PDB file of C-alpha atoms in Angstrom:
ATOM      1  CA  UNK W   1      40.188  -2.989  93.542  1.00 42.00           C
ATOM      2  CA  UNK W   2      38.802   0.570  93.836  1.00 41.00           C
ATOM      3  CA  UNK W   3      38.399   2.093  97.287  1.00 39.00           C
ATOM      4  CA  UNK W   4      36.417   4.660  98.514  1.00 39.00           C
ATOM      5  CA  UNK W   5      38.799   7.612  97.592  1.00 37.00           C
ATOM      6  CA  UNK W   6      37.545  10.806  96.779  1.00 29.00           C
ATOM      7  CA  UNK W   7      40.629  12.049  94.798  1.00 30.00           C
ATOM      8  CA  UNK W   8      38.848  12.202  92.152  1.00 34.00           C
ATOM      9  CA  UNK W   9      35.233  13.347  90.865  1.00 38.00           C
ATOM     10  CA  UNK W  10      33.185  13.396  87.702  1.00 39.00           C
ATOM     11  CA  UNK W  11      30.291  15.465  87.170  1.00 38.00           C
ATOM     12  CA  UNK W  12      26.686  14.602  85.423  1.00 42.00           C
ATOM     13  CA  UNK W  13      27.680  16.659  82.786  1.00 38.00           C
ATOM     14  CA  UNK W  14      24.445  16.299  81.323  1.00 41.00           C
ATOM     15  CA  UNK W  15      22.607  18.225  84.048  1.00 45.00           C
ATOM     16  CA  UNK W  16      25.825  19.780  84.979  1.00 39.00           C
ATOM     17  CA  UNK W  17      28.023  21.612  82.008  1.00 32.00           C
ATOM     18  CA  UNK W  18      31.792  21.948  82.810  1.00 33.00           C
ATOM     19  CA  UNK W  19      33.989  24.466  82.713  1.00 32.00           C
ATOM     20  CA  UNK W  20      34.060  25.986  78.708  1.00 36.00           C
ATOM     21  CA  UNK W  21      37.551  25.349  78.259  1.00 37.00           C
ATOM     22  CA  UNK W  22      37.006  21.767  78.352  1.00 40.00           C
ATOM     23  CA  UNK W  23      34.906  21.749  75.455  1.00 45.00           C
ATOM     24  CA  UNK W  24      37.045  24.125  73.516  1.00 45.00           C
ATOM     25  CA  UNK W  25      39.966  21.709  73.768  1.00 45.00           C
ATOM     26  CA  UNK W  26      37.518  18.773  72.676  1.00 46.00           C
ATOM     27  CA  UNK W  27      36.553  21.049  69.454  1.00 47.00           C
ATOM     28  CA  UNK W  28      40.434  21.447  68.775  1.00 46.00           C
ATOM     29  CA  UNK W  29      41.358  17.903  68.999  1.00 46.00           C
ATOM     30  CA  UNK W  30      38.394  16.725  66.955  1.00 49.00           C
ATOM     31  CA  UNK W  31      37.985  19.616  64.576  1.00 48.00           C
ATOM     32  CA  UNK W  32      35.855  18.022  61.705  1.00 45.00           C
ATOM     33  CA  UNK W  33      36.806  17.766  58.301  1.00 44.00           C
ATOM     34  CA  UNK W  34      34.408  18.941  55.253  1.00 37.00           C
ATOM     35  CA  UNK W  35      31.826  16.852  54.532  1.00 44.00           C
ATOM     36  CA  UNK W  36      29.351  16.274  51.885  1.00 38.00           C
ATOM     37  CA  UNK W  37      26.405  18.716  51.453  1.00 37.00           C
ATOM     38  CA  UNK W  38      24.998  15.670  50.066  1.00 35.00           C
ATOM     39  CA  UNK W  39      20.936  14.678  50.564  1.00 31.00           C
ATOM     40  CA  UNK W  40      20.860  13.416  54.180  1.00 38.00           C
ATOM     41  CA  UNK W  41      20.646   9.562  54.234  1.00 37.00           C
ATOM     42  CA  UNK W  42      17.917   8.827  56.674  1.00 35.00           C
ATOM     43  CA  UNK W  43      14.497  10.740  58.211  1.00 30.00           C
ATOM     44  CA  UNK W  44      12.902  10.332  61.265  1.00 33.00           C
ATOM     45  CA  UNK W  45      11.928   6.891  62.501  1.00 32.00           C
ATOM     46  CA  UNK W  46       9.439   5.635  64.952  1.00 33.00           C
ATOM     47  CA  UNK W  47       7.403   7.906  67.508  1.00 31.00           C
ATOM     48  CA  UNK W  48      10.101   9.907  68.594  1.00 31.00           C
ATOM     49  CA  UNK W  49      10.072  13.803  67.980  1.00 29.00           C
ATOM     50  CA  UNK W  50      13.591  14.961  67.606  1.00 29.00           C
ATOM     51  CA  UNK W  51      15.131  18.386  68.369  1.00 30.00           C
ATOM     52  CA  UNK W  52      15.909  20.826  65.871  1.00 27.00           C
ATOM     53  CA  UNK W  53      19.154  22.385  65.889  1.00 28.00           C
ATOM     54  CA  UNK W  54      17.365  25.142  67.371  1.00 28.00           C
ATOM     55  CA  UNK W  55      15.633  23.436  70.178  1.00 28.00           C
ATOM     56  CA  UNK W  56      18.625  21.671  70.799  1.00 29.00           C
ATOM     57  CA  UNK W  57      20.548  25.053  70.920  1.00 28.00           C
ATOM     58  CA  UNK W  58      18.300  26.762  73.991  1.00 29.00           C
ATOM     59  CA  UNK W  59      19.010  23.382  75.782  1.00 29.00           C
ATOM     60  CA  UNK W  60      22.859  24.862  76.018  1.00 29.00           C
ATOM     61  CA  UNK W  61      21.385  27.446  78.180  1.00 27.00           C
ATOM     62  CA  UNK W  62      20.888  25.202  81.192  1.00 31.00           C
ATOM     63  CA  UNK W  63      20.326  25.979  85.139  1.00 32.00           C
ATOM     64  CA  UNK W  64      23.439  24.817  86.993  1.00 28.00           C
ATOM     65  CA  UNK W  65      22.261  23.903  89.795  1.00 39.00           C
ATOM     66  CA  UNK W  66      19.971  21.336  88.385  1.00 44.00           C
ATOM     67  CA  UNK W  67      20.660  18.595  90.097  1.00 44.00           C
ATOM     68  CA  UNK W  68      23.615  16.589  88.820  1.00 51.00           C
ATOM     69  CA  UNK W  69      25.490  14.291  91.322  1.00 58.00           C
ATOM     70  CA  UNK W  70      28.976  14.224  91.809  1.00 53.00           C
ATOM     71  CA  UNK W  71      30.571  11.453  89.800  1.00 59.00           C
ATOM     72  CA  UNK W  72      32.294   8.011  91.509  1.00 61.00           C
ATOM     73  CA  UNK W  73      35.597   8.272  94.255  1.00 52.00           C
ATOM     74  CA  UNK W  74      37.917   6.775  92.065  1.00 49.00           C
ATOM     75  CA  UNK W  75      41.223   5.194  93.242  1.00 49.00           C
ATOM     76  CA  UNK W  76      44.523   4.980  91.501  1.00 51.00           C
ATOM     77  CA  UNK W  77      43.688   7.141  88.387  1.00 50.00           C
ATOM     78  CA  UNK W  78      46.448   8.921  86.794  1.00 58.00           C
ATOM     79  CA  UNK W  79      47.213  10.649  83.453  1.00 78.00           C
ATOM     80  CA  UNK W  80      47.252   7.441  81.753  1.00 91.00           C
ATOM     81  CA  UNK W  81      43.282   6.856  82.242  1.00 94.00           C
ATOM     82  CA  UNK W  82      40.105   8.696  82.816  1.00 95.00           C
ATOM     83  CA  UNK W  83      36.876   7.902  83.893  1.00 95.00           C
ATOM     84  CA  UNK W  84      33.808   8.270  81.437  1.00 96.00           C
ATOM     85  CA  UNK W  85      30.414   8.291  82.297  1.00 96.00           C
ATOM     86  CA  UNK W  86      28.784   5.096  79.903  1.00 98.00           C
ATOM     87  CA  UNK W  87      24.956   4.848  79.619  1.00 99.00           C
ATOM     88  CA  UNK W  88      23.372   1.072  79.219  1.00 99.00           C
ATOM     89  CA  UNK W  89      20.292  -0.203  79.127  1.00 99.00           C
ATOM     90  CA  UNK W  90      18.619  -2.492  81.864  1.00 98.00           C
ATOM     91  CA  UNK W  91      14.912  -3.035  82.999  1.00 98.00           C
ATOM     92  CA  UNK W  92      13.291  -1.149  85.199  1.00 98.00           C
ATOM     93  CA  UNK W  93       9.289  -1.795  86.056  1.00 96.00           C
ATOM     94  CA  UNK W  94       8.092   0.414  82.761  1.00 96.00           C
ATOM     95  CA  UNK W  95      10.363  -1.057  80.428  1.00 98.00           C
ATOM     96  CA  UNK W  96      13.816  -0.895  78.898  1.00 99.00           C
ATOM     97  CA  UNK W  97      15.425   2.597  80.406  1.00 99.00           C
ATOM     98  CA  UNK W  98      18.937   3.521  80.477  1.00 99.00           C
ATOM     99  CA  UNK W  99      20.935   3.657  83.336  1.00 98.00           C
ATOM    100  CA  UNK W 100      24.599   5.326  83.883  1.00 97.00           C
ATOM    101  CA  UNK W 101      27.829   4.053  84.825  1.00 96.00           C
ATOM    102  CA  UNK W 102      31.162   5.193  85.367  1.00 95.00           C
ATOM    103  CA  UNK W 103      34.081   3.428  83.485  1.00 94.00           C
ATOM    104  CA  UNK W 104      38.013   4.263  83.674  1.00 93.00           C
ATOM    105  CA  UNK W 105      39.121   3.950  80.096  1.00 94.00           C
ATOM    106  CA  UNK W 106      42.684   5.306  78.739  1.00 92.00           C
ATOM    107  CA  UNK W 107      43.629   8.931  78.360  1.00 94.00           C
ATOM    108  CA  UNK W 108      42.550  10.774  75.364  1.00 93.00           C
ATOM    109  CA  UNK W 109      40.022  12.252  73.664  1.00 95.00           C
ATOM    110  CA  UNK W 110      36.764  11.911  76.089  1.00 96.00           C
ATOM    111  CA  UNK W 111      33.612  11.462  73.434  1.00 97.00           C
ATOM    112  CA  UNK W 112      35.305   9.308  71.125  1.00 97.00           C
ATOM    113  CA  UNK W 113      36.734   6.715  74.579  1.00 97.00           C
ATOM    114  CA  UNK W 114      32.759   6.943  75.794  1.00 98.00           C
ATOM    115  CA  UNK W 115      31.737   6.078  72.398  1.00 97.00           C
ATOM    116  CA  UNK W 116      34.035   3.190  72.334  1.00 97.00           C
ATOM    117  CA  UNK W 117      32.890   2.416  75.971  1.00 98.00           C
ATOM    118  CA  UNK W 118      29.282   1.786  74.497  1.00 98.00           C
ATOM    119  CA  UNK W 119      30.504  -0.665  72.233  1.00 97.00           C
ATOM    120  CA  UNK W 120      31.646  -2.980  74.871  1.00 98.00           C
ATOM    121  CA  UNK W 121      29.549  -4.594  77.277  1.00 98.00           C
ATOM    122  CA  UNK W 122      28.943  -2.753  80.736  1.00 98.00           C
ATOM    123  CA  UNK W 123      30.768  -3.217  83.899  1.00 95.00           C
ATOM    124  CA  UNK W 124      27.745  -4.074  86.014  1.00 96.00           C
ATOM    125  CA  UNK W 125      26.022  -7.462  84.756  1.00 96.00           C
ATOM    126  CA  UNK W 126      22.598  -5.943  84.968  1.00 97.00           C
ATOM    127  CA  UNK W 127      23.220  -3.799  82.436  1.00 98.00           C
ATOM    128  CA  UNK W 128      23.442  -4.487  78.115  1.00 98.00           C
ATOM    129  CA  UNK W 129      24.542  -1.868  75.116  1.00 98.00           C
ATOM    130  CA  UNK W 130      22.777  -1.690  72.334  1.00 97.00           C
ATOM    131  CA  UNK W 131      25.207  -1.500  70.045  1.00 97.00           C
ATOM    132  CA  UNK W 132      27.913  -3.556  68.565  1.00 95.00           C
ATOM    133  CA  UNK W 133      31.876  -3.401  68.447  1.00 95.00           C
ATOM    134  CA  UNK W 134      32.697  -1.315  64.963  1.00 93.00           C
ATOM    135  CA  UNK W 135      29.363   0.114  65.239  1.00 96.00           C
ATOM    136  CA  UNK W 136      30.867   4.011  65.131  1.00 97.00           C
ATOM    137  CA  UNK W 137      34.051   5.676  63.599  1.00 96.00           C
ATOM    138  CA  UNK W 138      35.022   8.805  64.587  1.00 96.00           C
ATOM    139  CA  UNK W 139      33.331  11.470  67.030  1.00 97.00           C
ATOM    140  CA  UNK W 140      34.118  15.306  66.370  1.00 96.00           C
ATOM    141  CA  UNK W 141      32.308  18.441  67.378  1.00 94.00           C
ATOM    142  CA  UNK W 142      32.375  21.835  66.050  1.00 88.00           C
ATOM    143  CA  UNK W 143      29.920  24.764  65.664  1.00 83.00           C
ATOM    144  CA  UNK W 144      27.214  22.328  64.443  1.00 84.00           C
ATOM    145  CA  UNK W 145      27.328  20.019  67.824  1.00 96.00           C
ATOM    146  CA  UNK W 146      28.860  16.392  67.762  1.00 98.00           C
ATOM    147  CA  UNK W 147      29.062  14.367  64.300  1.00 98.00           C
ATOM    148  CA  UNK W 148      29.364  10.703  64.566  1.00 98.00           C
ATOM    149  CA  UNK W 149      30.305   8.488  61.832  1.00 97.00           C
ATOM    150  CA  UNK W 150      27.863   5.572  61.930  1.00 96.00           C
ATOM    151  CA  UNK W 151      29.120   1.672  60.637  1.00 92.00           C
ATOM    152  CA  UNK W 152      25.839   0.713  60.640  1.00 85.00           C
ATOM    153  CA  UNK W 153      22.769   2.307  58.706  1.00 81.00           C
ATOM    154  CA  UNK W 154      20.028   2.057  61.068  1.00 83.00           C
ATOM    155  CA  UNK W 155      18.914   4.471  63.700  1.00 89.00           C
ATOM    156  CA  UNK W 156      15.082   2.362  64.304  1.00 89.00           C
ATOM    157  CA  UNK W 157      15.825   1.709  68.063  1.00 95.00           C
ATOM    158  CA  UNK W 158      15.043   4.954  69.728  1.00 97.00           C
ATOM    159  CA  UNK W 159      16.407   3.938  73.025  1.00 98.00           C
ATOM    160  CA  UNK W 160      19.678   3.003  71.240  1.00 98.00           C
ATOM    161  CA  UNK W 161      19.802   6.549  69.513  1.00 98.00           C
ATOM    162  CA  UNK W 162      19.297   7.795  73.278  1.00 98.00           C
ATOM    163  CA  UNK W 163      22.342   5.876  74.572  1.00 98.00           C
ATOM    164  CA  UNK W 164      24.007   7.485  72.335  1.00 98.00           C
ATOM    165  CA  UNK W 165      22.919  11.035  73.249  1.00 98.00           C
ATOM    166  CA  UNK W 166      23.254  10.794  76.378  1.00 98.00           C
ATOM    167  CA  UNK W 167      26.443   9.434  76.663  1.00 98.00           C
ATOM    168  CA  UNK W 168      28.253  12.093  74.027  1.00 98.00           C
ATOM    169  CA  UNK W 169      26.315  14.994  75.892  1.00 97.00           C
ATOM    170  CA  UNK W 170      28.076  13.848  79.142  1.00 97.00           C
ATOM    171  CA  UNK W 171      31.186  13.405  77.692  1.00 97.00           C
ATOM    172  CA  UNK W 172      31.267  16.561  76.175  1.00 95.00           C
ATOM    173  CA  UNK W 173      30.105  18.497  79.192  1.00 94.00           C
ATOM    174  CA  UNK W 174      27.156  20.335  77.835  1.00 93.00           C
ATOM    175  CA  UNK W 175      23.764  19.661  75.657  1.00 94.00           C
ATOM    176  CA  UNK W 176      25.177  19.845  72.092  1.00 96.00           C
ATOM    177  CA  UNK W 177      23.038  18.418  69.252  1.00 97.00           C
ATOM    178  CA  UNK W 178      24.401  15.131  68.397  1.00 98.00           C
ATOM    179  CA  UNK W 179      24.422  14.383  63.979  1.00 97.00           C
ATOM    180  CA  UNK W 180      25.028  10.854  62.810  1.00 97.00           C
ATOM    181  CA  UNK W 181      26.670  10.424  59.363  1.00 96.00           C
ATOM    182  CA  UNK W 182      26.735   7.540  57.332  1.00 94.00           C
ATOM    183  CA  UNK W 183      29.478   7.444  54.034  1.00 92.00           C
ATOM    184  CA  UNK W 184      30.426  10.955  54.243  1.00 92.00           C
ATOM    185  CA  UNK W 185      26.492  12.051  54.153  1.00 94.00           C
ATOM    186  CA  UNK W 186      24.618  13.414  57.136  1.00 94.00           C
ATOM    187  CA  UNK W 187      21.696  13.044  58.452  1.00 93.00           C
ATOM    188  CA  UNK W 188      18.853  15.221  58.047  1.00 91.00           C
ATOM    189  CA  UNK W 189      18.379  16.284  61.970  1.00 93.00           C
ATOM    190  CA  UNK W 190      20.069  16.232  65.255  1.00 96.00           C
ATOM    191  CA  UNK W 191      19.487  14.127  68.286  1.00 97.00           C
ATOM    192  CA  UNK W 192      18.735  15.527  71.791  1.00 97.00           C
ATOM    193  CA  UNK W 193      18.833  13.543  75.113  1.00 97.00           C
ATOM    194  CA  UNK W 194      15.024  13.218  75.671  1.00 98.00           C
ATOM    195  CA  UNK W 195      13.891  14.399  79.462  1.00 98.00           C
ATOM    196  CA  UNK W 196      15.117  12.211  82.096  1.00 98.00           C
ATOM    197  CA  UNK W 197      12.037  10.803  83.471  1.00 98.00           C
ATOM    198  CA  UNK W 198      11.135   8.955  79.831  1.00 98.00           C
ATOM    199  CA  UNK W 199      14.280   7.922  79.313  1.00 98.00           C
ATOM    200  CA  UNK W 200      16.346   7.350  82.724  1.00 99.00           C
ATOM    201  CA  UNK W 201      15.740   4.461  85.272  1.00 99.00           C
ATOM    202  CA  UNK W 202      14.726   6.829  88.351  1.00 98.00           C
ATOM    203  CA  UNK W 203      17.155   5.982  90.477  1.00 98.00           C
ATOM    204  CA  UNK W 204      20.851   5.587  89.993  1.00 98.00           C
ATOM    205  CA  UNK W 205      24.021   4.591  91.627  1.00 98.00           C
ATOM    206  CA  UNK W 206      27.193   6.870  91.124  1.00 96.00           C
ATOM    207  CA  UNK W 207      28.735   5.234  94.266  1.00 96.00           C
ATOM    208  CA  UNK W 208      29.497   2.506  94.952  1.00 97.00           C
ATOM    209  CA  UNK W 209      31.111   1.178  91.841  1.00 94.00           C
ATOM    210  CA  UNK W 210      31.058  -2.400  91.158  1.00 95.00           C
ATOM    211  CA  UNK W 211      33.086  -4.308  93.321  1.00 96.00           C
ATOM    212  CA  UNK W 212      34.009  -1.605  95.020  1.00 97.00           C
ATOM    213  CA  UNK W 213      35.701  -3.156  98.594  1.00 98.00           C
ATOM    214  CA  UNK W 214      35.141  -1.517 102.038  1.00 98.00           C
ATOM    215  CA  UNK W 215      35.724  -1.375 105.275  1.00 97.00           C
ATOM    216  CA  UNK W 216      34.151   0.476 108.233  1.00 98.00           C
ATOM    217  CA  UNK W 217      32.004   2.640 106.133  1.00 98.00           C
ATOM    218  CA  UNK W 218      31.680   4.203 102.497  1.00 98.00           C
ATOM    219  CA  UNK W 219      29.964   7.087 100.913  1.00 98.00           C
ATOM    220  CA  UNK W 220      26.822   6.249  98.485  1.00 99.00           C
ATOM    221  CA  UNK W 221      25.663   8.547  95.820  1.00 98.00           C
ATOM    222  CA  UNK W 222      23.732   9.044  92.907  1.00 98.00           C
ATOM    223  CA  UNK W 223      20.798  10.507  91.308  1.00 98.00           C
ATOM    224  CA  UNK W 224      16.620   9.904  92.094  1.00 98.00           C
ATOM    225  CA  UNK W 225      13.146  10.761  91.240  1.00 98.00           C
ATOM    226  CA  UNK W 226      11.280   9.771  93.786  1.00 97.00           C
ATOM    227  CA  UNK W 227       7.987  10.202  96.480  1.00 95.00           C
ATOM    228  CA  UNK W 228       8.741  12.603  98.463  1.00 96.00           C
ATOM    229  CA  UNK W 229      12.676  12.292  97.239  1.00 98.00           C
ATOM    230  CA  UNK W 230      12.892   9.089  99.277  1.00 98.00           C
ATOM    231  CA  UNK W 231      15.594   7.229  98.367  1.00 99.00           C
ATOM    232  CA  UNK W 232      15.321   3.557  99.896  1.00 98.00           C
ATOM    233  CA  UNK W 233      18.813   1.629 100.142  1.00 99.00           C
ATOM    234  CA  UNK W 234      19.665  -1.577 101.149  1.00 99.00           C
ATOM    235  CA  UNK W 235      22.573  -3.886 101.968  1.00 99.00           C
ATOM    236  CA  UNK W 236      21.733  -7.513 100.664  1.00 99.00           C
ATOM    237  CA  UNK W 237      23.317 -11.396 101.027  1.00 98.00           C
ATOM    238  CA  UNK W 238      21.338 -13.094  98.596  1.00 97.00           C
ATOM    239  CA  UNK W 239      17.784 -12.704  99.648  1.00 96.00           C
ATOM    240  CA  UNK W 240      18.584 -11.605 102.978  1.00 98.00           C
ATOM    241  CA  UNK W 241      18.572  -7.200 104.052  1.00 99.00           C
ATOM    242  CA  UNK W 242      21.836  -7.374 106.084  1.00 98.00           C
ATOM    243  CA  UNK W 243      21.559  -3.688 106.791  1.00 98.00           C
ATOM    244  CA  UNK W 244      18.066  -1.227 105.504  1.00 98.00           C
ATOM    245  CA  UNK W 245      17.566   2.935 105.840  1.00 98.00           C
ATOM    246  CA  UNK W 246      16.992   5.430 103.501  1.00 98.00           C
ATOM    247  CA  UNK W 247      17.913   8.981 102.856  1.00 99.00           C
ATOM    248  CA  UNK W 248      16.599  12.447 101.168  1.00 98.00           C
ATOM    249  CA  UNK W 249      17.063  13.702  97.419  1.00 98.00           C
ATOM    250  CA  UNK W 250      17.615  17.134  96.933  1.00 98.00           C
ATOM    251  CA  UNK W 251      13.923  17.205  95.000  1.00 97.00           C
ATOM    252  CA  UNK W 252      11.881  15.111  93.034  1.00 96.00           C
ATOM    253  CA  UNK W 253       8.848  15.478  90.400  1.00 96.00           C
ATOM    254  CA  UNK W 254      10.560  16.982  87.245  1.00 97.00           C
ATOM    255  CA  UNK W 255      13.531  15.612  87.082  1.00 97.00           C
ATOM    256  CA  UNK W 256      16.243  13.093  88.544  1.00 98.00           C
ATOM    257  CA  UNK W 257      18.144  14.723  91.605  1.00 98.00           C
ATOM    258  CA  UNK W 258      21.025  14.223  94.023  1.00 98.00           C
ATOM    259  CA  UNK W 259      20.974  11.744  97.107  1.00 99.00           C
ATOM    260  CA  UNK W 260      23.613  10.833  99.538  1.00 99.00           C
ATOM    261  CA  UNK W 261      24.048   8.663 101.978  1.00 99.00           C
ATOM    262  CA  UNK W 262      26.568   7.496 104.704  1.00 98.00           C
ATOM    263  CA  UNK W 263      26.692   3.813 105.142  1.00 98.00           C
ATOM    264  CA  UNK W 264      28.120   3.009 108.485  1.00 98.00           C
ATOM    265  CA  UNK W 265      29.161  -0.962 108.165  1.00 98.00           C
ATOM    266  CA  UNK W 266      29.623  -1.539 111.574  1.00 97.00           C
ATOM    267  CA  UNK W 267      28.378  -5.433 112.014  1.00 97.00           C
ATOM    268  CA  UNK W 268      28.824  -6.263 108.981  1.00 98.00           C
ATOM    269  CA  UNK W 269      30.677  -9.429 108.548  1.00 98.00           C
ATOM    270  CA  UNK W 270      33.646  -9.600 105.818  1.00 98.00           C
ATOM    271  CA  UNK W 271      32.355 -10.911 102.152  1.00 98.00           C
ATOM    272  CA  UNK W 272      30.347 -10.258  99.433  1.00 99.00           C
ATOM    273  CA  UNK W 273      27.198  -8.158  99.142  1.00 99.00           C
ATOM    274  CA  UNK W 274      24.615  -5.909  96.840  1.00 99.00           C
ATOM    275  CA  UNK W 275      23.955  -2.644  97.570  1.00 99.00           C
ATOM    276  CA  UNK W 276      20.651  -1.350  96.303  1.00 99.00           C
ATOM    277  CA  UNK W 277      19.401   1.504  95.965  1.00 99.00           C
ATOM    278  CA  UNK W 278      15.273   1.967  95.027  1.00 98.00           C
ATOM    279  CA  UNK W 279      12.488   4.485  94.821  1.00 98.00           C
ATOM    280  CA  UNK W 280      10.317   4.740  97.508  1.00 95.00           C
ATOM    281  CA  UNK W 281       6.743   3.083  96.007  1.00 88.00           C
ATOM    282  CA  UNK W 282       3.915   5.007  97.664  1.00 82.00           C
ATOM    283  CA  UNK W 283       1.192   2.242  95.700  1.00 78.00           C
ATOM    284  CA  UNK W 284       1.962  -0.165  98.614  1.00 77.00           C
ATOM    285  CA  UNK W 285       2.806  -2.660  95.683  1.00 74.00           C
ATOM    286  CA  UNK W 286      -0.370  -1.354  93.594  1.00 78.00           C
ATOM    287  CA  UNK W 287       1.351   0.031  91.265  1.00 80.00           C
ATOM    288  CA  UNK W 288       4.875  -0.863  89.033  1.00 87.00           C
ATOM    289  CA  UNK W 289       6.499  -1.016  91.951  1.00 92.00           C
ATOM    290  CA  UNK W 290       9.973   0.773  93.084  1.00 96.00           C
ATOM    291  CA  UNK W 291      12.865   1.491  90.139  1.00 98.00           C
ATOM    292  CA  UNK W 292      15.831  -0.001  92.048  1.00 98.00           C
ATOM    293  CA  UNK W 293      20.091   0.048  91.219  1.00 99.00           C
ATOM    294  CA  UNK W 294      22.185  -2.055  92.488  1.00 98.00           C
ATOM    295  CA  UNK W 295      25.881  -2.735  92.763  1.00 98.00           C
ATOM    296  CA  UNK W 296      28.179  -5.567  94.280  1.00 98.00           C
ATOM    297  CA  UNK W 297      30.483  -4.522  97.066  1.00 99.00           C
ATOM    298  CA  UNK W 298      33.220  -6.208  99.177  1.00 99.00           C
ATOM    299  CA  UNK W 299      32.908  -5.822 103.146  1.00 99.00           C
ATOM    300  CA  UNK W 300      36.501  -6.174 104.318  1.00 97.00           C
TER     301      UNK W 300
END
């Protein structure tokens, strides 16, 4: 089981873009081969507006102190794994959003083990993908952003497109346009993650992992939008709060941002638990009502 064991940290690389050098090697390894100047195989579906290449470009150009939370303590990774952070969806009080976990998967190249990642179900139970096993072949990037070959020829679920974006674009460390091909053909314009608050469930949990086991206290973390930048977090035994408080975000409004929290577990009896974390819901239950997370822990 994981502990809480800060050897080892991952970055929102979304809101956060890593050092270049990271991204340089991931061109190397997955330097595309020439494709087909072909027609591009599909157009625009649904409501969604997507990027241009050069919309997609300026997003590159990104404030760094934006608010992305440090990733999960991780125990017991090596150089035969990494951890990737996966993006599923789940429902939240407006709908199907997407919400972020982070998965150790084996060493190699990052995008295409996250794109694999989405294939498979998610870790946490409250979470579902999507997509389906074989659904991509490989993931490259070059000049052009990130090409991924598609199995399947239909792009109709924006929130599945989003998934994808998302999950490449944190993988890869910065906002890079993301191109689906289909039989050597691409498509005719590139994806962009859409802004956080009409995509993302507004709260999320970057610690604890699930089933995480601790004893005397652990670290939670993760990323909010919320009143005020309350963050509301609870320790639960079926129906029952074993242990309530709440902490501060480093801002709300625009955006998701960074929360922490020190959980002191003094009293609390060995076994199993959920940790939750919500939005604070200024409506007084008038409104949706709070976005919540939630993860199962071990008390030893």
């Amino acid at each position: 089981m994981m502990t809480d064991d800060l050897s080892t940290l991952l970055h929102d690389a979304v809101a956060d873009v890593e050092p270049a050098d990271r991204l340089d090697e991931i061109r190397a390894r997955t330097a595309s081969p020439m494709r087909s100047a072909a027609r591009p195989w599909f157009y625009a579906v649904g409501a969604t507006v997507l990027a241009t290449a050069a919309t997609v470009a300026a997003f590159a150009v990104l404030d760094r102190d934006d608010g992305g939370d440090a990733g999960p303590s991780h125990h017991g990774h090596d150089q035969q794994t990494q951890l990737v952070a996966a993006y599923y969806v789940g429902d939240t009080p407006m709908g199907p959003r997407l919400y972020r976990e982070y998965d150790e998967v084996p060493a190699g190249d990052p995008l295409q083990a996250a794109l694999d990642r989405i294939e498979q179900p998610a870790s946490d139970p409250d979470y579902r993908t999507s997509w389906t096993p074989d659904s991509f072949g490989d993931v490259t990037v070059d000049e052009d952003g990130i090409d991924v070959e598609l199995g399947v020829n239909d792009l109709s679920d924006d929130l599945a497109v989003q998934q994808v974006a998302y999950t490449l674009q944190a993988a890869a460390g910065e906002r890079l346009p993301v191109w689906f091909w289909l039989d050597g053909q691409r498509g005719n314009r590139p994806y962009d993650a859409e802004p956080e608050n009409d995509v993302l469930n507004l709260v999320s949990i970057s610690d604890p992992a699930e089933g995480n086991e601790y004893e005397g206290s652990f670290t939670a973390r993760g990323r909010a939008n919320s009143n005020e930048g309350t963050v509301v977090w609870e320790i639960r035994q079926g129906d029952r709060v074993v242990k309530s408080s709440s902490t501060t975000a480093e801002g709300s409004v625009d955006r998701l941002y960074r929360w922490e929290a020190e959980i002191d577990l003094t009293g609390v009896a060995p076994g199993t638990y959920t940790f939750v974390a919500m939005t604070d819901d200024p409506s007084d239950g008038e409104g949706p009502g709070p976005f919540t997370d939630t993860r199962t822990i071990v008390v030893r």
